[in-house]
Amino acid sequence: MTNTRTEATTVDEANADVREFGYERARDELVNVVKMLEQGGLDLDESLELWERGEALAKRCEEHLAGARERVESALAHADDLDTDEDEDTEYDDE
């Protein structure tokens, strides 16, 4: 029987380079991984390694997208605050 924790650590170590990837690089490699898996012809171990790499790449893409989403939401909230402040200033100027 194998140790699941050891296997997970090995997978993480094998895909450690993915943590350094930008969004576009991770996305492009993920597209290639999917194509290779769809083509088939790989043995089970190769398929599993590619699947695990794909999972790591997808996670990295999700991290980038979550960060971008937070930045957009923050910028929109800041813009709303500025609009609200300008509206309040305009109300006082009219008096």
mmCIF file of N, CA, C and O in Angstrom:
data_model
loop_
_atom_site.group_PDB
_atom_site.id
_atom_site.type_symbol
_atom_site.label_atom_id
_atom_site.label_comp_id
_atom_site.label_asym_id
_atom_site.label_seq_id
_atom_site.Cartn_x
_atom_site.Cartn_y
_atom_site.Cartn_z
ATOM 1 N N MET A 1 0.850 -1.172 0.000
ATOM 2 C CA MET A 1 0.000 0.000 0.000
ATOM 3 C C MET A 1 0.899 1.239 0.000
ATOM 4 O O MET A 1 1.877 1.317 0.705
ATOM 5 N N THR A 2 0.526 2.251 -0.814
ATOM 6 C CA THR A 2 1.337 3.458 -0.909
ATOM 7 C C THR A 2 0.807 4.523 0.030
ATOM 8 O O THR A 2 -0.340 4.528 0.422
ATOM 9 N N ASN A 3 1.675 5.432 0.358
ATOM 10 C CA ASN A 3 1.324 6.532 1.236
ATOM 11 C C ASN A 3 0.818 7.692 0.384
ATOM 12 O O ASN A 3 1.557 8.261 -0.409
ATOM 13 N N THR A 4 -0.445 8.053 0.549
ATOM 14 C CA THR A 4 -1.056 9.108 -0.249
ATOM 15 C C THR A 4 -0.364 10.441 -0.033
ATOM 16 O O THR A 4 -0.162 11.203 -0.960
ATOM 17 N N ARG A 5 0.034 10.734 1.204
ATOM 18 C CA ARG A 5 0.717 11.997 1.494
ATOM 19 C C ARG A 5 2.041 12.071 0.730
ATOM 20 O O ARG A 5 2.390 13.108 0.175
ATOM 21 N N THR A 6 2.787 10.979 0.692
ATOM 22 C CA THR A 6 4.052 10.946 -0.040
ATOM 23 C C THR A 6 3.813 11.143 -1.526
ATOM 24 O O THR A 6 4.543 11.873 -2.190
ATOM 25 N N GLU A 7 2.780 10.509 -2.077
ATOM 26 C CA GLU A 7 2.461 10.665 -3.496
ATOM 27 C C GLU A 7 2.100 12.111 -3.808
ATOM 28 O O GLU A 7 2.536 12.661 -4.817
ATOM 29 N N ALA A 8 1.316 12.743 -2.955
ATOM 30 C CA ALA A 8 0.926 14.133 -3.172
ATOM 31 C C ALA A 8 2.137 15.049 -3.134
ATOM 32 O O ALA A 8 2.251 15.971 -3.941
ATOM 33 N N THR A 9 3.048 14.803 -2.222
ATOM 34 C CA THR A 9 4.268 15.604 -2.132
ATOM 35 C C THR A 9 5.097 15.440 -3.393
ATOM 36 O O THR A 9 5.613 16.420 -3.931
ATOM 37 N N THR A 10 5.209 14.228 -3.891
ATOM 38 C CA THR A 10 5.974 13.969 -5.107
ATOM 39 C C THR A 10 5.361 14.696 -6.291
ATOM 40 O O THR A 10 6.073 15.293 -7.096
ATOM 41 N N VAL A 11 4.037 14.677 -6.405
ATOM 42 C CA VAL A 11 3.351 15.378 -7.485
ATOM 43 C C VAL A 11 3.591 16.870 -7.375
ATOM 44 O O VAL A 11 3.894 17.541 -8.360
ATOM 45 N N ASP A 12 3.484 17.423 -6.163
ATOM 46 C CA ASP A 12 3.722 18.851 -5.959
ATOM 47 C C ASP A 12 5.144 19.230 -6.351
ATOM 48 O O ASP A 12 5.369 20.263 -6.968
ATOM 49 N N GLU A 13 6.107 18.392 -5.981
ATOM 50 C CA GLU A 13 7.502 18.670 -6.317
ATOM 51 C C GLU A 13 7.725 18.598 -7.820
ATOM 52 O O GLU A 13 8.465 19.402 -8.383
ATOM 53 N N ALA A 14 7.083 17.644 -8.485
ATOM 54 C CA ALA A 14 7.256 17.480 -9.924
ATOM 55 C C ALA A 14 6.705 18.675 -10.695
ATOM 56 O O ALA A 14 7.184 18.988 -11.785
ATOM 57 N N ASN A 15 5.721 19.345 -10.132
ATOM 58 C CA ASN A 15 5.090 20.473 -10.807
ATOM 59 C C ASN A 15 5.379 21.802 -10.119
ATOM 60 O O ASN A 15 4.665 22.784 -10.322
ATOM 61 N N ALA A 16 6.435 21.841 -9.321
ATOM 62 C CA ALA A 16 6.772 23.048 -8.552
ATOM 63 C C ALA A 16 7.031 24.240 -9.465
ATOM 64 O O ALA A 16 6.735 25.382 -9.090
ATOM 65 N N ASP A 17 7.536 24.004 -10.662
ATOM 66 C CA ASP A 17 7.841 25.106 -11.576
ATOM 67 C C ASP A 17 6.593 25.878 -11.977
ATOM 68 O O ASP A 17 6.661 27.064 -12.286
ATOM 69 N N VAL A 18 5.437 25.230 -11.913
ATOM 70 C CA VAL A 18 4.185 25.866 -12.316
ATOM 71 C C VAL A 18 3.879 27.076 -11.433
ATOM 72 O O VAL A 18 3.280 28.051 -11.890
ATOM 73 N N ARG A 19 4.314 27.053 -10.187
ATOM 74 C CA ARG A 19 4.056 28.165 -9.257
ATOM 75 C C ARG A 19 4.653 29.480 -9.747
ATOM 76 O O ARG A 19 4.202 30.547 -9.349
ATOM 77 N N GLU A 20 5.654 29.388 -10.597
ATOM 78 C CA GLU A 20 6.331 30.589 -11.104
ATOM 79 C C GLU A 20 5.731 31.094 -12.415
ATOM 80 O O GLU A 20 6.116 32.160 -12.897
ATOM 81 N N PHE A 21 4.796 30.362 -12.992
ATOM 82 C CA PHE A 21 4.246 30.708 -14.303
ATOM 83 C C PHE A 21 3.287 31.884 -14.217
ATOM 84 O O PHE A 21 2.507 31.995 -13.279
ATOM 85 N N GLY A 22 3.351 32.726 -15.240
ATOM 86 C CA GLY A 22 2.330 33.741 -15.420
ATOM 87 C C GLY A 22 1.081 33.080 -15.991
ATOM 88 O O GLY A 22 1.100 31.909 -16.380
ATOM 89 N N TYR A 23 0.007 33.856 -16.059
ATOM 90 C CA TYR A 23 -1.269 33.301 -16.521
ATOM 91 C C TYR A 23 -1.169 32.734 -17.935
ATOM 92 O O TYR A 23 -1.592 31.602 -18.190
ATOM 93 N N GLU A 24 -0.626 33.512 -18.861
ATOM 94 C CA GLU A 24 -0.600 33.089 -20.260
ATOM 95 C C GLU A 24 0.221 31.822 -20.451
ATOM 96 O O GLU A 24 -0.176 30.923 -21.194
ATOM 97 N N ARG A 25 1.360 31.739 -19.778
ATOM 98 C CA ARG A 25 2.193 30.544 -19.909
ATOM 99 C C ARG A 25 1.474 29.315 -19.358
ATOM 100 O O ARG A 25 1.490 28.253 -19.972
ATOM 101 N N ALA A 26 0.849 29.460 -18.195
ATOM 102 C CA ALA A 26 0.120 28.338 -17.600
ATOM 103 C C ALA A 26 -1.040 27.922 -18.491
ATOM 104 O O ALA A 26 -1.275 26.732 -18.722
ATOM 105 N N ARG A 27 -1.770 28.900 -19.015
ATOM 106 C CA ARG A 27 -2.908 28.603 -19.898
ATOM 107 C C ARG A 27 -2.456 27.897 -21.168
ATOM 108 O O ARG A 27 -3.050 26.894 -21.575
ATOM 109 N N ASP A 28 -1.395 28.395 -21.787
ATOM 110 C CA ASP A 28 -0.913 27.789 -23.035
ATOM 111 C C ASP A 28 -0.442 26.361 -22.814
ATOM 112 O O ASP A 28 -0.734 25.472 -23.620
ATOM 113 N N GLU A 29 0.271 26.130 -21.724
ATOM 114 C CA GLU A 29 0.726 24.768 -21.456
ATOM 115 C C GLU A 29 -0.456 23.865 -21.123
ATOM 116 O O GLU A 29 -0.487 22.703 -21.530
ATOM 117 N N LEU A 30 -1.448 24.402 -20.421
ATOM 118 C CA LEU A 30 -2.641 23.614 -20.112
ATOM 119 C C LEU A 30 -3.353 23.198 -21.389
ATOM 120 O O LEU A 30 -3.799 22.047 -21.518
ATOM 121 N N VAL A 31 -3.451 24.096 -22.347
ATOM 122 C CA VAL A 31 -4.071 23.766 -23.637
ATOM 123 C C VAL A 31 -3.315 22.614 -24.294
ATOM 124 O O VAL A 31 -3.930 21.663 -24.814
ATOM 125 N N ASN A 32 -1.983 22.654 -24.257
ATOM 126 C CA ASN A 32 -1.179 21.579 -24.843
ATOM 127 C C ASN A 32 -1.368 20.264 -24.112
ATOM 128 O O ASN A 32 -1.429 19.193 -24.738
ATOM 129 N N VAL A 33 -1.458 20.314 -22.802
ATOM 130 C CA VAL A 33 -1.671 19.103 -22.007
ATOM 131 C C VAL A 33 -3.006 18.467 -22.383
ATOM 132 O O VAL A 33 -3.096 17.255 -22.599
ATOM 133 N N VAL A 34 -4.033 19.280 -22.496
ATOM 134 C CA VAL A 34 -5.356 18.765 -22.854
ATOM 135 C C VAL A 34 -5.307 18.121 -24.235
ATOM 136 O O VAL A 34 -5.854 17.028 -24.443
ATOM 137 N N LYS A 35 -4.650 18.768 -25.186
ATOM 138 C CA LYS A 35 -4.537 18.203 -26.537
ATOM 139 C C LYS A 35 -3.850 16.845 -26.505
ATOM 140 O O LYS A 35 -4.284 15.904 -27.172
ATOM 141 N N MET A 36 -2.766 16.747 -25.750
ATOM 142 C CA MET A 36 -2.026 15.484 -25.670
ATOM 143 C C MET A 36 -2.884 14.386 -25.047
ATOM 144 O O MET A 36 -2.877 13.248 -25.519
ATOM 145 N N LEU A 37 -3.633 14.731 -24.009
ATOM 146 C CA LEU A 37 -4.501 13.736 -23.372
ATOM 147 C C LEU A 37 -5.627 13.313 -24.313
ATOM 148 O O LEU A 37 -5.995 12.141 -24.357
ATOM 149 N N GLU A 38 -6.167 14.267 -25.067
ATOM 150 C CA GLU A 38 -7.249 13.947 -26.000
ATOM 151 C C GLU A 38 -6.774 13.076 -27.149
ATOM 152 O O GLU A 38 -7.531 12.245 -27.651
ATOM 153 N N GLN A 39 -5.529 13.251 -27.573
ATOM 154 C CA GLN A 39 -4.986 12.447 -28.661
ATOM 155 C C GLN A 39 -4.829 10.995 -28.257
ATOM 156 O O GLN A 39 -4.922 10.098 -29.093
ATOM 157 N N GLY A 40 -4.588 10.776 -26.990
ATOM 158 C CA GLY A 40 -4.427 9.410 -26.501
ATOM 159 C C GLY A 40 -3.089 8.830 -26.925
ATOM 160 O O GLY A 40 -2.163 9.535 -27.311
ATOM 161 N N GLY A 41 -2.982 7.518 -26.841
ATOM 162 C CA GLY A 41 -1.760 6.838 -27.239
ATOM 163 C C GLY A 41 -0.687 6.821 -26.165
ATOM 164 O O GLY A 41 0.410 6.312 -26.390
ATOM 165 N N LEU A 42 -0.971 7.378 -25.009
ATOM 166 C CA LEU A 42 0.000 7.404 -23.926
ATOM 167 C C LEU A 42 -0.257 6.230 -22.998
ATOM 168 O O LEU A 42 -1.390 5.770 -22.863
ATOM 169 N N ASP A 43 0.798 5.774 -22.343
ATOM 170 C CA ASP A 43 0.567 4.713 -21.356
ATOM 171 C C ASP A 43 -0.036 5.345 -20.102
ATOM 172 O O ASP A 43 -0.115 6.562 -19.966
ATOM 173 N N LEU A 44 -0.482 4.512 -19.201
ATOM 174 C CA LEU A 44 -1.193 4.984 -18.016
ATOM 175 C C LEU A 44 -0.359 5.958 -17.188
ATOM 176 O O LEU A 44 -0.847 7.014 -16.771
ATOM 177 N N ASP A 45 0.900 5.630 -16.948
ATOM 178 C CA ASP A 45 1.749 6.508 -16.127
ATOM 179 C C ASP A 45 1.941 7.870 -16.780
ATOM 180 O O ASP A 45 1.878 8.901 -16.102
ATOM 181 N N GLU A 46 2.165 7.897 -18.085
ATOM 182 C CA GLU A 46 2.323 9.174 -18.786
ATOM 183 C C GLU A 46 1.033 9.987 -18.721
ATOM 184 O O GLU A 46 1.071 11.201 -18.513
ATOM 185 N N SER A 47 -0.094 9.313 -18.896
ATOM 186 C CA SER A 47 -1.381 10.001 -18.828
ATOM 187 C C SER A 47 -1.610 10.595 -17.448
ATOM 188 O O SER A 47 -2.077 11.730 -17.323
ATOM 189 N N LEU A 48 -1.292 9.840 -16.408
ATOM 190 C CA LEU A 48 -1.467 10.345 -15.048
ATOM 191 C C LEU A 48 -0.559 11.534 -14.770
ATOM 192 O O LEU A 48 -0.975 12.515 -14.143
ATOM 193 N N GLU A 49 0.682 11.463 -15.234
ATOM 194 C CA GLU A 49 1.603 12.582 -15.039
ATOM 195 C C GLU A 49 1.094 13.839 -15.743
ATOM 196 O O GLU A 49 1.146 14.942 -15.189
ATOM 197 N N LEU A 50 0.593 13.659 -16.970
ATOM 198 C CA LEU A 50 0.049 14.804 -17.692
ATOM 199 C C LEU A 50 -1.196 15.350 -16.995
ATOM 200 O O LEU A 50 -1.387 16.568 -16.902
ATOM 201 N N TRP A 51 -2.055 14.452 -16.522
ATOM 202 C CA TRP A 51 -3.265 14.875 -15.813
ATOM 203 C C TRP A 51 -2.893 15.709 -14.579
ATOM 204 O O TRP A 51 -3.463 16.766 -14.346
ATOM 205 N N GLU A 52 -1.919 15.219 -13.812
ATOM 206 C CA GLU A 52 -1.483 15.934 -12.616
ATOM 207 C C GLU A 52 -0.892 17.291 -12.980
ATOM 208 O O GLU A 52 -1.128 18.296 -12.293
ATOM 209 N N ARG A 53 -0.140 17.345 -14.055
ATOM 210 C CA ARG A 53 0.418 18.618 -14.516
ATOM 211 C C ARG A 53 -0.709 19.564 -14.912
ATOM 212 O O ARG A 53 -0.691 20.747 -14.583
ATOM 213 N N GLY A 54 -1.689 19.013 -15.611
ATOM 214 C CA GLY A 54 -2.841 19.820 -16.006
ATOM 215 C C GLY A 54 -3.579 20.383 -14.807
ATOM 216 O O GLY A 54 -4.009 21.537 -14.817
ATOM 217 N N GLU A 55 -3.734 19.575 -13.783
ATOM 218 C CA GLU A 55 -4.388 20.047 -12.555
ATOM 219 C C GLU A 55 -3.596 21.199 -11.929
ATOM 220 O O GLU A 55 -4.180 22.195 -11.492
ATOM 221 N N ALA A 56 -2.279 21.067 -11.881
ATOM 222 C CA ALA A 56 -1.434 22.125 -11.321
ATOM 223 C C ALA A 56 -1.533 23.396 -12.168
ATOM 224 O O ALA A 56 -1.611 24.510 -11.631
ATOM 225 N N LEU A 57 -1.556 23.233 -13.484
ATOM 226 C CA LEU A 57 -1.660 24.389 -14.372
ATOM 227 C C LEU A 57 -3.018 25.072 -14.238
ATOM 228 O O LEU A 57 -3.100 26.303 -14.198
ATOM 229 N N ALA A 58 -4.078 24.282 -14.139
ATOM 230 C CA ALA A 58 -5.423 24.847 -13.982
ATOM 231 C C ALA A 58 -5.520 25.611 -12.665
ATOM 232 O O ALA A 58 -6.099 26.705 -12.609
ATOM 233 N N LYS A 59 -4.941 25.055 -11.615
ATOM 234 C CA LYS A 59 -4.953 25.731 -10.312
ATOM 235 C C LYS A 59 -4.218 27.065 -10.410
ATOM 236 O O LYS A 59 -4.670 28.078 -9.868
ATOM 237 N N ARG A 60 -3.082 27.079 -11.096
ATOM 238 C CA ARG A 60 -2.307 28.314 -11.250
ATOM 239 C C ARG A 60 -3.107 29.361 -12.020
ATOM 240 O O ARG A 60 -3.127 30.540 -11.649
ATOM 241 N N CYS A 61 -3.791 28.935 -13.077
ATOM 242 C CA CYS A 61 -4.635 29.853 -13.841
ATOM 243 C C CYS A 61 -5.732 30.432 -12.953
ATOM 244 O O CYS A 61 -6.008 31.636 -12.995
ATOM 245 N N GLU A 62 -6.351 29.582 -12.157
ATOM 246 C CA GLU A 62 -7.407 30.036 -11.250
ATOM 247 C C GLU A 62 -6.871 31.054 -10.239
ATOM 248 O O GLU A 62 -7.553 32.027 -9.908
ATOM 249 N N GLU A 63 -5.654 30.832 -9.757
ATOM 250 C CA GLU A 63 -5.053 31.785 -8.819
ATOM 251 C C GLU A 63 -4.873 33.154 -9.473
ATOM 252 O O GLU A 63 -5.165 34.189 -8.868
ATOM 253 N N HIS A 64 -4.370 33.142 -10.717
ATOM 254 C CA HIS A 64 -4.192 34.408 -11.433
ATOM 255 C C HIS A 64 -5.533 35.099 -11.667
ATOM 256 O O HIS A 64 -5.653 36.314 -11.495
ATOM 257 N N LEU A 65 -6.531 34.330 -12.075
ATOM 258 C CA LEU A 65 -7.841 34.918 -12.340
ATOM 259 C C LEU A 65 -8.478 35.465 -11.067
ATOM 260 O O LEU A 65 -9.111 36.518 -11.098
ATOM 261 N N ALA A 66 -8.312 34.762 -9.963
ATOM 262 C CA ALA A 66 -8.852 35.244 -8.687
ATOM 263 C C ALA A 66 -8.177 36.560 -8.298
ATOM 264 O O ALA A 66 -8.850 37.502 -7.836
ATOM 265 N N GLY A 67 -6.876 36.642 -8.492
ATOM 266 C CA GLY A 67 -6.156 37.876 -8.199
ATOM 267 C C GLY A 67 -6.616 39.023 -9.088
ATOM 268 O O GLY A 67 -6.802 40.150 -8.617
ATOM 269 N N ALA A 68 -6.818 38.728 -10.359
ATOM 270 C CA ALA A 68 -7.292 39.759 -11.287
ATOM 271 C C ALA A 68 -8.698 40.206 -10.903
ATOM 272 O O ALA A 68 -9.018 41.404 -10.937
ATOM 273 N N ARG A 69 -9.545 39.257 -10.528
ATOM 274 C CA ARG A 69 -10.915 39.574 -10.125
ATOM 275 C C ARG A 69 -10.908 40.506 -8.902
ATOM 276 O O ARG A 69 -11.643 41.494 -8.858
ATOM 277 N N GLU A 70 -10.049 40.216 -7.940
ATOM 278 C CA GLU A 70 -9.945 41.059 -6.743
ATOM 279 C C GLU A 70 -9.497 42.470 -7.107
ATOM 280 O O GLU A 70 -10.018 43.450 -6.570
ATOM 281 N N ARG A 71 -8.547 42.567 -8.023
ATOM 282 C CA ARG A 71 -8.055 43.885 -8.434
ATOM 283 C C ARG A 71 -9.146 44.692 -9.127
ATOM 284 O O ARG A 71 -9.286 45.894 -8.897
ATOM 285 N N VAL A 72 -9.918 44.021 -9.998
ATOM 286 C CA VAL A 72 -11.002 44.706 -10.706
ATOM 287 C C VAL A 72 -12.065 45.159 -9.713
ATOM 288 O O VAL A 72 -12.538 46.302 -9.768
ATOM 289 N N GLU A 73 -12.453 44.264 -8.804
ATOM 290 C CA GLU A 73 -13.470 44.621 -7.809
ATOM 291 C C GLU A 73 -13.000 45.785 -6.931
ATOM 292 O O GLU A 73 -13.775 46.683 -6.616
ATOM 293 N N SER A 74 -11.726 45.776 -6.575
ATOM 294 C CA SER A 74 -11.177 46.865 -5.768
ATOM 295 C C SER A 74 -11.198 48.178 -6.548
ATOM 296 O O SER A 74 -11.564 49.226 -6.002
ATOM 297 N N ALA A 75 -10.806 48.105 -7.817
ATOM 298 C CA ALA A 75 -10.802 49.315 -8.642
ATOM 299 C C ALA A 75 -12.216 49.843 -8.828
ATOM 300 O O ALA A 75 -12.446 51.060 -8.766
ATOM 301 N N LEU A 76 -13.185 48.957 -9.034
ATOM 302 C CA LEU A 76 -14.575 49.385 -9.189
ATOM 303 C C LEU A 76 -15.106 49.996 -7.899
ATOM 304 O O LEU A 76 -15.809 51.010 -7.928
ATOM 305 N N ALA A 77 -14.767 49.399 -6.772
ATOM 306 C CA ALA A 77 -15.207 49.935 -5.486
ATOM 307 C C ALA A 77 -14.597 51.315 -5.260
ATOM 308 O O ALA A 77 -15.271 52.238 -4.790
ATOM 309 N N HIS A 78 -13.334 51.459 -5.625
ATOM 310 C CA HIS A 78 -12.659 52.761 -5.478
ATOM 311 C C HIS A 78 -13.319 53.791 -6.394
ATOM 312 O O HIS A 78 -13.545 54.934 -5.984
ATOM 313 N N ALA A 79 -13.647 53.384 -7.616
ATOM 314 C CA ALA A 79 -14.306 54.296 -8.550
ATOM 315 C C ALA A 79 -15.683 54.694 -8.025
ATOM 316 O O ALA A 79 -16.089 55.854 -8.140
ATOM 317 N N ASP A 80 -16.407 53.740 -7.441
ATOM 318 C CA ASP A 80 -17.716 54.055 -6.850
ATOM 319 C C ASP A 80 -17.574 55.048 -5.712
ATOM 320 O O ASP A 80 -18.384 55.962 -5.568
ATOM 321 N N ASP A 81 -16.534 54.870 -4.894
ATOM 322 C CA ASP A 81 -16.291 55.801 -3.789
ATOM 323 C C ASP A 81 -16.017 57.206 -4.320
ATOM 324 O O ASP A 81 -16.508 58.194 -3.778
ATOM 325 N N LEU A 82 -15.228 57.292 -5.385
ATOM 326 C CA LEU A 82 -14.939 58.599 -5.972
ATOM 327 C C LEU A 82 -16.198 59.239 -6.537
ATOM 328 O O LEU A 82 -16.421 60.433 -6.378
ATOM 329 N N ASP A 83 -17.034 58.443 -7.207
ATOM 330 C CA ASP A 83 -18.290 58.962 -7.747
ATOM 331 C C ASP A 83 -19.190 59.464 -6.634
ATOM 332 O O ASP A 83 -19.816 60.516 -6.749
ATOM 333 N N THR A 84 -19.261 58.722 -5.552
ATOM 334 C CA THR A 84 -20.091 59.113 -4.413
ATOM 335 C C THR A 84 -19.580 60.414 -3.816
ATOM 336 O O THR A 84 -20.362 61.324 -3.514
ATOM 337 N N ASP A 85 -18.264 60.536 -3.678
ATOM 338 C CA ASP A 85 -17.671 61.758 -3.137
ATOM 339 C C ASP A 85 -17.965 62.946 -4.055
ATOM 340 O O ASP A 85 -18.300 64.030 -3.591
ATOM 341 N N GLU A 86 -17.865 62.756 -5.364
ATOM 342 C CA GLU A 86 -18.133 63.829 -6.314
ATOM 343 C C GLU A 86 -19.600 64.237 -6.265
ATOM 344 O O GLU A 86 -19.926 65.419 -6.331
ATOM 345 N N ASP A 87 -20.496 63.256 -6.138
ATOM 346 C CA ASP A 87 -21.925 63.547 -6.050
ATOM 347 C C ASP A 87 -22.218 64.371 -4.806
ATOM 348 O O ASP A 87 -22.997 65.316 -4.850
ATOM 349 N N GLU A 88 -21.605 64.028 -3.693
ATOM 350 C CA GLU A 88 -21.814 64.770 -2.445
ATOM 351 C C GLU A 88 -21.279 66.183 -2.568
ATOM 352 O O GLU A 88 -21.894 67.138 -2.112
ATOM 353 N N ASP A 89 -20.119 66.339 -3.226
ATOM 354 C CA ASP A 89 -19.542 67.674 -3.423
ATOM 355 C C ASP A 89 -20.451 68.517 -4.304
ATOM 356 O O ASP A 89 -20.636 69.704 -4.073
ATOM 357 N N THR A 90 -21.037 67.924 -5.321
ATOM 358 C CA THR A 90 -21.919 68.634 -6.236
ATOM 359 C C THR A 90 -23.164 69.112 -5.511
ATOM 360 O O THR A 90 -23.627 70.231 -5.723
ATOM 361 N N GLU A 91 -23.706 68.291 -4.623
ATOM 362 C CA GLU A 91 -24.889 68.670 -3.872
ATOM 363 C C GLU A 91 -24.607 69.919 -3.029
ATOM 364 O O GLU A 91 -25.434 70.805 -2.936
ATOM 365 N N TYR A 92 -23.453 69.991 -2.405
ATOM 366 C CA TYR A 92 -23.124 71.124 -1.566
ATOM 367 C C TYR A 92 -22.833 72.366 -2.409
ATOM 368 O O TYR A 92 -23.106 73.480 -2.001
ATOM 369 N N ASP A 93 -22.300 72.194 -3.610
ATOM 370 C CA ASP A 93 -22.000 73.324 -4.472
ATOM 371 C C ASP A 93 -23.276 73.985 -4.981
ATOM 372 O O ASP A 93 -23.304 75.181 -5.241
ATOM 373 N N ASP A 94 -24.350 73.230 -5.135
ATOM 374 C CA ASP A 94 -25.609 73.752 -5.650
ATOM 375 C C ASP A 94 -26.333 74.620 -4.632
ATOM 376 O O ASP A 94 -27.195 75.404 -4.975
ATOM 377 N N GLU A 95 -26.008 74.482 -3.375
ATOM 378 C CA GLU A 95 -26.722 75.210 -2.327
ATOM 379 C C GLU A 95 -26.313 76.619 -2.200
ATOM 380 O O GLU A 95 -25.437 77.217 -2.507
#
